[in-house]
Amino acid sequence: MRPRIELGEVTVHNIRQLKRLNTVVFPVSYNDKFYKDVLQAGELARLAYYNDVVVGGVCCRIDTTEGQRRLYIMTLGCLAPYRRCGIGTVMLKHVLNYVEKDGNFDALYLHVQINNDSAIAFYQKFGFNIVETKTSYYKRIEPADAHVLQKNLVKGGSKGSKAVVG
Amino acid sequence: MKVQLPPKENALYKRIVKCYEHKLYKNGLKFAKQILSQPQFADHAETLAMKGLILNALGRRAEATDLVRRGLKNNLGSSTCWHVYGLIQRSEKKYDEVIKCFRNALKWDPSNLQILRELSLVQIHTRDLIGFRDTRHQLFKIKPTQRASWLGFAISYHLLQDYEMAYKIAEAFTKSCYRDFQPEKRDAMATFEYEKSELYLYQSMILHESGDVGAARKHMLDHSTEITDKITYYETVGKYHLELEEYGQAESVYRKLISFNPDNRFYYDGLMKSLRIEDGTTEKVNVYKEIQVMYPKAGLAKRLALECVDGEEFEALLEPYVINAIFRGAVTLFTDLEPLYKNPQKVEIIENLMIYLIDNMERFGKFEERDVERAPVTSLLWSYYYLAKHYDRLGQTKTALKYIDIAIEHTPTLNDLYICKSKIYKHAGDYPAAVECMNEARDMDTADRYINSKCAKYMMRANLVDDATEILGKFTREGANPIDNLNEMQCMWFLTEAAAAYQRQGRWGEALKKCLEIERHFNDILDDQYDFHTYCIRKMTLRSYVKLLRLEDVLHAHPFYFKAAQIAINVYLYLYDNPLKSQSDEEQLNTENLSPAELKKLRNKQRKAKKKAELEQQSAAAIAGKKDHHQKSKQSSEEGDSHTPSSTDELVPEKLVVEPNPLEQAIRFLKPLQSLAAQKVETHIMAYEIYSRRDKPLLMLRSIRRALKVDSENDVVQKLFASFKEAMAVKVTSLPEPLSEFMCQELDKLGVA
């Protein structure tokens, strides 16, 4: 029997679980403002459940810098024992569906530590590419450099992006 | 002075009565004024009484009582006045007085249906069963056409355990009322069938209680088509067959019940009894296996099989059961298997199995090496969780913590893990650590009221009552003080925990306040049954009604009451031994420049002198000898009653603490325990402590005797017994004659035992 993987909303009642998750999964810590914004993010923030246990989470925001309307993935991750079970895929597909339905995004992008090979490979599978490398992006961890992974979209249609059937 | 009203005023008077019945109080008062303002009618008894009744309904108690008394004085022969006076007393819950008033009213108007009905209600409420039966008899004679007359009459005999009469009345009722009754509408038909069904079930109940199980069984079978509640029908018939040892029929009934619900434990028990299968035989397991085949989803059959087997067979059945649970992520696996832990051999098997499975999952990611499919990742998590609970149960705290920490490291986002860790600390007695963990769990899911309450409870165990209240406030009504709201909701667990916490901290007044609030709630629950006396008869839910009456009779046996009483009694005993004087007294004595030690000496001296005087008084009274037993307990119960605070008084901790008669209050709490919690040795220990301070040697002796009967090995009891013997050895000569001889005899008896 396959395990059940589901996504759930982030609410004021369970936000602490998201905090706990991020603290364990990511080497970077996020401040209270981050979580305050997450509560307003609606569909852009989701918890991932594996057999009814919270094991992953994704938080995005809409970014309008550099003259473009892009979706920025702030955090996307899951607990170590649950990796390579398809959870990351479910979360990323949710995000990709969101931008396709919206139809008005130029691209999606995120930052990845240059030594995070598994993450880079994961996003490349979905059509993301390394477009830039920022030195000393991170303040308190080593290596401090980060790749920018981006996936460009064609506005108003699904041409150019991978078929995103949930 | 009897005054007759002329027609105009009489009409006004009748309108007053109507206004009262329709709750148009202002109009009623207006009309009353019209009559009473006329000088020749200013003392008209009935009008005064009715005015009083209306004022009572508006909450102006004192005025109301006054007016009604005046009216009564003016016309002692007025049934209405007595009736109204009774109603006023009823609103103050003085039920004995109410009965007297209503009886007086009936003297002047013996066939007044309304008064008779109300009298019967008060009688059943106060359990005056004989009076109730007589009143019901009256009602039955006067109005045999009314259904309630028959049913009330039958019930009155049932409660007096005159089963024959009760059955006869119910039988006559069914025969006459239901034979020709044909309702037209659909809904009426449904009600009619339900009521008939309930009536038959009620009759069966009467027959069974009378001891004639055969008749009860026959009755059920005769009316089987008319009884609509099939589940109750089969359950009752099954029970009867077993009692009559009709095993074949019992078996078919229980098999039928299992087909309705294969997860009900009682049906399996019934089936096993009807198959005459003893515990622990392979036959039992075979039956369970048989049922599993018929009802594959019946989890209970698999679980019950685990109880009947040992050793290798047990292991063989256990493995698939455990794997299935862990696979599904069943959090409750441990709670499910916990009853098996009485058997150390099974405990070992379970432990070995879990360790084996964990090992497999860590090494191969599968339950068994030979498995094709991988186990879900959560299986390892739940296995660690299970072992944490397992070692906690065995008291191996360190190992338990080790496993729960491994689990937390694996999946730190699961708040069940933190709850488990908190409980491990709690079982080990470390309340602050337990609070910390539970609070973390609570924070992760603030919508979960269960965790919220558990967190508050642990805080109270750690004596953090204010923090606990704040936490609970997250779920109580908006805008209301949490403590008030919880009290209004009769939240007993909160009140008992808070009382215990205050007691531990020496905050006696606040502890007493909580205990008294609990006492009030229990009294309220007792009073709540009042409305059901008419309602249940009207709705024909007779079996439930009788069960309700019996429940209310033993309501104070509930553990919550026991806890509250225990705390209250211990606090009162402490306050008796260490009385706290009020502020002004303290200051007075202080001005005499006494040091605290001297102050204490002075108080002790005063108390000893008081006690001596009391003792001399009592030994004069004790000359009555053995009969004192009964007398003394009667006395203290009368004293206790007069000190019961009315339910609307506010409880102020500072006042409670300077209670002038703590022992009487303690006795009031003790009374229900003596009748309903006599199997607990603590009841008798507390009784002994109270009576020894009151210096009642016979009651002390009785308490010791009862305590020894319940638990002769108990340390505290032995200690008290020794000190009692010592005290008696000194005193026995100074006791008056019949008493001292009796005491010696009893001591010898106990000494030998």
mmCIF file of N, CA and C in Angstrom, chain A residues 1-4 12-18 20-21 24 50-56 79-83 85, chain B residues 327-328 373 375-378 381-382 408-415 418 439-440 442-448:
data_model
loop_
_atom_site.group_PDB
_atom_site.id
_atom_site.type_symbol
_atom_site.label_atom_id
_atom_site.label_comp_id
_atom_site.label_asym_id
_atom_site.label_seq_id
_atom_site.Cartn_x
_atom_site.Cartn_y
_atom_site.Cartn_z
ATOM 1 N N MET A 1 0.839 -1.203 0.000
ATOM 2 C CA MET A 1 0.000 0.000 0.000
ATOM 3 C C MET A 1 0.873 1.251 0.000
ATOM 4 N N ARG A 2 0.602 2.177 -0.951
ATOM 5 C CA ARG A 2 1.443 3.367 -1.027
ATOM 6 C C ARG A 2 1.152 4.293 0.160
ATOM 7 N N PRO A 3 2.149 4.993 0.621
ATOM 8 C CA PRO A 3 1.899 5.965 1.690
ATOM 9 C C PRO A 3 1.135 7.163 1.126
ATOM 10 N N ARG A 4 0.329 7.786 1.941
ATOM 11 C CA ARG A 4 -0.448 8.941 1.499
ATOM 12 C C ARG A 4 0.347 10.209 1.686
ATOM 13 N N VAL A 12 -2.714 29.816 11.829
ATOM 14 C CA VAL A 12 -2.149 30.331 13.066
ATOM 15 C C VAL A 12 -2.030 29.219 14.120
ATOM 16 N N HIS A 13 -2.832 28.150 13.941
ATOM 17 C CA HIS A 13 -2.788 27.063 14.921
ATOM 18 C C HIS A 13 -1.604 26.133 14.726
ATOM 19 N N ASN A 14 -1.138 25.982 13.460
ATOM 20 C CA ASN A 14 -0.062 24.998 13.258
ATOM 21 C C ASN A 14 1.236 25.628 12.785
ATOM 22 N N ILE A 15 1.333 26.969 12.853
ATOM 23 C CA ILE A 15 2.521 27.623 12.313
ATOM 24 C C ILE A 15 3.778 27.190 13.043
ATOM 25 N N ARG A 16 3.635 26.819 14.323
ATOM 26 C CA ARG A 16 4.819 26.398 15.072
ATOM 27 C C ARG A 16 5.449 25.151 14.488
ATOM 28 N N GLN A 17 4.577 24.286 13.901
ATOM 29 C CA GLN A 17 5.115 23.074 13.294
ATOM 30 C C GLN A 17 5.983 23.429 12.105
ATOM 31 N N LEU A 18 5.541 24.446 11.352
ATOM 32 C CA LEU A 18 6.341 24.882 10.205
ATOM 33 C C LEU A 18 7.687 25.433 10.683
ATOM 34 N N ARG A 20 9.246 24.670 13.408
ATOM 35 C CA ARG A 20 10.097 23.562 13.859
ATOM 36 C C ARG A 20 10.724 22.878 12.664
ATOM 37 N N LEU A 21 9.906 22.654 11.643
ATOM 38 C CA LEU A 21 10.372 21.984 10.435
ATOM 39 C C LEU A 21 11.534 22.756 9.813
ATOM 40 N N VAL A 24 14.867 22.620 11.587
ATOM 41 C CA VAL A 24 15.589 21.362 11.486
ATOM 42 C C VAL A 24 16.153 21.158 10.089
ATOM 43 N N TYR A 50 2.843 13.158 5.398
ATOM 44 C CA TYR A 50 3.127 11.801 4.973
ATOM 45 C C TYR A 50 2.408 10.911 5.974
ATOM 46 N N ASN A 51 1.367 10.168 5.510
ATOM 47 C CA ASN A 51 0.563 9.378 6.442
ATOM 48 C C ASN A 51 0.142 10.198 7.659
ATOM 49 N N ASP A 52 -0.339 11.409 7.410
ATOM 50 C CA ASP A 52 -0.880 12.293 8.448
ATOM 51 C C ASP A 52 0.147 12.897 9.388
ATOM 52 N N VAL A 53 1.445 12.780 9.049
ATOM 53 C CA VAL A 53 2.465 13.404 9.888
ATOM 54 C C VAL A 53 3.088 14.546 9.089
ATOM 55 N N VAL A 54 3.272 15.684 9.695
ATOM 56 C CA VAL A 54 3.900 16.821 9.008
ATOM 57 C C VAL A 54 5.367 16.503 8.801
ATOM 58 N N VAL A 55 5.816 16.450 7.528
ATOM 59 C CA VAL A 55 7.226 16.145 7.278
ATOM 60 C C VAL A 55 7.896 17.159 6.353
ATOM 61 N N GLY A 56 7.077 18.034 5.718
ATOM 62 C CA GLY A 56 7.692 18.986 4.792
ATOM 63 C C GLY A 56 6.883 20.259 4.696
ATOM 64 N N LEU A 79 11.840 16.611 6.059
ATOM 65 C CA LEU A 79 12.716 15.957 7.031
ATOM 66 C C LEU A 79 13.538 14.867 6.357
ATOM 67 N N ALA A 80 14.761 14.701 6.837
ATOM 68 C CA ALA A 80 15.710 13.780 6.222
ATOM 69 C C ALA A 80 15.200 12.361 6.000
ATOM 70 N N PRO A 81 14.567 11.717 7.016
ATOM 71 C CA PRO A 81 14.168 10.331 6.793
ATOM 72 C C PRO A 81 13.144 10.180 5.670
ATOM 73 N N TYR A 82 12.464 11.292 5.302
ATOM 74 C CA TYR A 82 11.360 11.193 4.350
ATOM 75 C C TYR A 82 11.733 11.644 2.952
ATOM 76 N N ARG A 83 13.053 11.848 2.728
ATOM 77 C CA ARG A 83 13.427 12.299 1.387
ATOM 78 C C ARG A 83 13.379 11.155 0.405
ATOM 79 N N CYS A 85 10.909 10.311 -1.343
ATOM 80 C CA CYS A 85 9.629 9.605 -1.300
ATOM 81 C C CYS A 85 8.597 10.293 -2.186
ATOM 82 N N PHE B 327 1.917 -0.175 10.401
ATOM 83 C CA PHE B 327 1.811 0.188 8.989
ATOM 84 C C PHE B 327 0.770 1.288 8.810
ATOM 85 N N ARG B 328 -0.356 1.141 9.544
ATOM 86 C CA ARG B 328 -1.422 2.134 9.415
ATOM 87 C C ARG B 328 -1.149 3.379 10.243
ATOM 88 N N GLU B 373 8.064 -5.284 -0.529
ATOM 89 C CA GLU B 373 7.776 -3.850 -0.403
ATOM 90 C C GLU B 373 8.506 -3.235 0.770
ATOM 91 N N ALA B 375 8.805 -0.778 3.960
ATOM 92 C CA ALA B 375 7.851 -0.282 4.950
ATOM 93 C C ALA B 375 7.782 1.237 4.831
ATOM 94 N N PRO B 376 6.620 1.827 5.059
ATOM 95 C CA PRO B 376 6.567 3.287 5.037
ATOM 96 C C PRO B 376 7.489 3.871 6.097
ATOM 97 N N VAL B 377 7.996 5.065 5.804
ATOM 98 C CA VAL B 377 8.987 5.676 6.690
ATOM 99 C C VAL B 377 8.443 5.871 8.097
ATOM 100 N N THR B 378 7.159 6.135 8.182
ATOM 101 C CA THR B 378 6.573 6.391 9.499
ATOM 102 C C THR B 378 6.564 5.153 10.390
ATOM 103 N N LEU B 381 9.135 5.371 12.920
ATOM 104 C CA LEU B 381 8.748 6.388 13.894
ATOM 105 C C LEU B 381 7.799 5.808 14.939
ATOM 106 N N TRP B 382 6.744 5.147 14.463
ATOM 107 C CA TRP B 382 5.759 4.628 15.417
ATOM 108 C C TRP B 382 6.327 3.497 16.269
ATOM 109 N N ILE B 408 11.932 11.751 18.342
ATOM 110 C CA ILE B 408 11.854 13.203 18.107
ATOM 111 C C ILE B 408 12.906 13.639 17.097
ATOM 112 N N GLU B 409 14.075 13.025 17.184
ATOM 113 C CA GLU B 409 15.107 13.373 16.225
ATOM 114 C C GLU B 409 14.698 12.971 14.819
ATOM 115 N N HIS B 410 13.991 11.845 14.724
ATOM 116 C CA HIS B 410 13.544 11.339 13.420
ATOM 117 C C HIS B 410 12.500 12.274 12.822
ATOM 118 N N THR B 411 11.512 12.645 13.604
ATOM 119 C CA THR B 411 10.400 13.479 13.094
ATOM 120 C C THR B 411 10.031 14.516 14.137
ATOM 121 N N PRO B 412 10.775 15.621 14.189
ATOM 122 C CA PRO B 412 10.537 16.599 15.260
ATOM 123 C C PRO B 412 9.234 17.371 15.124
ATOM 124 N N THR B 413 8.488 17.165 14.041
ATOM 125 C CA THR B 413 7.276 17.959 13.857
ATOM 126 C C THR B 413 6.024 17.281 14.396
ATOM 127 N N LEU B 414 6.174 16.107 15.030
ATOM 128 C CA LEU B 414 4.989 15.372 15.470
ATOM 129 C C LEU B 414 4.713 15.635 16.940
ATOM 130 N N ASN B 415 3.590 16.312 17.245
ATOM 131 C CA ASN B 415 3.421 16.682 18.651
ATOM 132 C C ASN B 415 3.021 15.530 19.560
ATOM 133 N N TYR B 418 5.960 14.735 21.730
ATOM 134 C CA TYR B 418 6.204 15.586 22.889
ATOM 135 C C TYR B 418 5.224 15.276 24.007
ATOM 136 N N ASN B 439 3.828 21.838 27.077
ATOM 137 C CA ASN B 439 3.597 23.173 26.557
ATOM 138 C C ASN B 439 4.117 23.304 25.133
ATOM 139 N N GLU B 440 5.263 22.651 24.871
ATOM 140 C CA GLU B 440 5.795 22.661 23.521
ATOM 141 C C GLU B 440 4.827 21.971 22.571
ATOM 142 N N ARG B 442 1.672 21.652 22.967
ATOM 143 C CA ARG B 442 0.474 22.487 22.851
ATOM 144 C C ARG B 442 0.698 23.624 21.876
ATOM 145 N N ASP B 443 1.897 24.185 21.913
ATOM 146 C CA ASP B 443 2.192 25.325 21.065
ATOM 147 C C ASP B 443 2.167 24.957 19.591
ATOM 148 N N MET B 444 2.469 23.675 19.315
ATOM 149 C CA MET B 444 2.534 23.278 17.916
ATOM 150 C C MET B 444 1.155 23.103 17.307
ATOM 151 N N ASP B 445 0.167 22.919 18.145
ATOM 152 C CA ASP B 445 -1.196 22.797 17.604
ATOM 153 C C ASP B 445 -2.153 23.467 18.562
ATOM 154 N N THR B 446 -2.314 24.768 18.399
ATOM 155 C CA THR B 446 -3.113 25.506 19.370
ATOM 156 C C THR B 446 -4.610 25.323 19.170
ATOM 157 N N ALA B 447 -4.993 24.527 18.170
ATOM 158 C CA ALA B 447 -6.425 24.286 17.996
ATOM 159 C C ALA B 447 -6.880 23.035 18.729
ATOM 160 N N ASP B 448 -5.947 22.346 19.380
ATOM 161 C CA ASP B 448 -6.265 21.061 20.008
ATOM 162 C C ASP B 448 -6.584 21.268 21.487
#
